[in-house]
């Protein structure tokens, strides 16, 4: 069993993580940030069959950090309007050089609206 502290250490140790909805879908690369002990992702490809929409329909899934797989629940944060600025700041602090080069902004209104909180099921 993985503790919240171990999840935090894993998420902060890696730049690229993986996520999947359920246990039958394939893992896709994603970026996860931590804000005040909570974990967040944002959608940056907006297809109807995206992992984001899968989590909205069925909130259980998994993330991978290195070789460790962690069961999670993905949900829109109830405090989205207040936490979004901190999530944006955390994305730019952790990924500014990488995403600046790739021109994938995580601070547009569309990206902010797609913020999902990942709750580890430890």
Coordinates of C-alpha atoms in Angstrom, one line a residue:
X1 CA 0.0 0.0 0.0
X2 CA 1.2 3.5 -0.9
X3 CA 0.8 6.4 1.6
X4 CA -0.1 9.9 0.7
X5 CA 3.5 11.0 1.6
X6 CA 4.9 8.3 -0.9
X7 CA 2.4 9.5 -3.6
X8 CA 3.6 13.1 -3.0
X9 CA 7.3 12.1 -3.3
X10 CA 6.6 10.1 -6.5
X11 CA 4.7 12.9 -8.2
X12 CA 7.3 15.4 -7.3
X13 CA 10.2 13.2 -8.4
X14 CA 8.9 12.9 -12.0
X15 CA 8.1 15.5 -14.7
X16 CA 6.0 13.1 -16.8
X17 CA 3.4 10.8 -15.3
X18 CA 0.8 8.6 -16.8
X19 CA -2.9 8.3 -16.3
X20 CA -5.8 6.1 -17.4
X21 CA -9.5 6.0 -16.7
X22 CA -10.6 2.6 -15.2
X23 CA -8.2 -0.3 -15.5
X24 CA -8.7 -1.4 -19.1
X25 CA -7.7 1.8 -20.9
X26 CA -4.1 2.4 -22.0
X27 CA -2.0 4.8 -20.0
X28 CA -1.3 8.2 -21.6
X29 CA 1.4 10.8 -20.6
X30 CA 0.2 13.6 -18.3
X31 CA 1.7 16.2 -16.0
X32 CA 0.6 16.2 -12.4
X33 CA 1.2 19.0 -9.9
X34 CA 0.7 19.2 -6.1
X35 CA -0.9 22.1 -4.3
X36 CA -1.2 22.0 -0.5
X37 CA -1.1 18.2 -0.4
X38 CA -3.6 17.8 -3.3
X39 CA -2.9 16.6 -6.8
X40 CA -4.1 18.2 -10.0
X41 CA -4.0 17.6 -13.8
X42 CA -5.2 19.6 -16.7
X43 CA -6.4 18.5 -20.1
X44 CA -4.4 19.9 -23.0
X45 CA -5.9 17.9 -25.8
X46 CA -9.6 18.5 -26.0
X47 CA -11.1 15.4 -27.7
X48 CA -14.4 14.0 -26.8
X49 CA -12.9 10.6 -26.0
X50 CA -10.2 12.0 -23.7
X51 CA -9.1 10.7 -20.4
X52 CA -10.7 13.9 -18.8
X53 CA -14.2 13.0 -20.2
X54 CA -13.7 9.4 -19.1
X55 CA -13.1 10.5 -15.6
X56 CA -16.1 12.8 -15.6
X57 CA -18.3 9.8 -16.5
X58 CA -16.5 7.2 -14.3
X59 CA -14.2 8.8 -11.7
X60 CA -12.0 5.8 -10.9
X61 CA -8.7 5.2 -12.6
X62 CA -4.9 5.0 -12.1
X63 CA -1.7 7.0 -12.4
X64 CA 1.8 5.7 -12.9
X65 CA 4.9 7.4 -11.5
X66 CA 7.9 5.5 -12.7
X67 CA 7.1 1.8 -12.0
X68 CA 4.5 2.5 -9.3
X69 CA 0.8 2.4 -10.2
X70 CA -1.6 4.2 -7.9
X71 CA -5.4 3.8 -7.8
X72 CA -7.1 7.2 -7.9
X73 CA -10.4 9.0 -8.0
X74 CA -10.5 11.9 -10.5
X75 CA -13.0 14.7 -9.9
X76 CA -13.6 18.4 -10.6
X77 CA -12.5 20.2 -7.4
X78 CA -15.4 21.6 -5.4
X79 CA -13.2 24.8 -4.9
X80 CA -12.2 25.1 -8.5
X81 CA -12.7 28.8 -8.7
X82 CA -10.4 29.4 -5.7
X83 CA -7.8 26.7 -6.3
X84 CA -7.2 27.4 -10.0
X85 CA -4.8 30.2 -9.6
X86 CA -2.6 28.1 -7.3
X87 CA -2.7 25.2 -9.7
X88 CA -1.7 27.5 -12.6
X89 CA 1.2 28.8 -10.5
X90 CA 2.3 25.2 -9.6
X91 CA 2.2 24.2 -13.3
X92 CA 4.4 27.1 -14.3
X93 CA 6.8 26.6 -11.4
X94 CA 7.3 22.9 -12.2
X95 CA 7.0 23.0 -16.0
X96 CA 7.7 26.5 -17.3
X97 CA 10.7 25.7 -19.4
X98 CA 9.3 22.5 -20.9
X99 CA 5.9 23.9 -21.7
X100 CA 7.1 27.3 -22.7
X101 CA 9.2 25.5 -25.4
X102 CA 6.3 23.2 -26.4
X103 CA 3.9 26.2 -26.3
X104 CA 1.4 24.3 -24.2
X105 CA 0.0 26.9 -21.9
X106 CA -1.8 25.6 -18.8
X107 CA -3.1 29.0 -17.9
X108 CA -5.8 29.6 -20.5
X109 CA -9.4 29.7 -19.5
X110 CA -10.0 26.4 -21.4
X111 CA -7.2 24.6 -19.6
X112 CA -8.2 26.0 -16.2
X113 CA -11.8 24.8 -16.7
X114 CA -10.5 21.3 -17.3
X115 CA -8.7 21.1 -14.0
X116 CA -9.2 17.7 -12.3
X117 CA -8.2 16.7 -8.8
X118 CA -6.7 13.3 -8.4
X119 CA -7.4 11.7 -5.0
X120 CA -5.1 8.7 -4.3
X121 CA -7.1 5.7 -2.9
X122 CA -4.5 4.8 -0.3

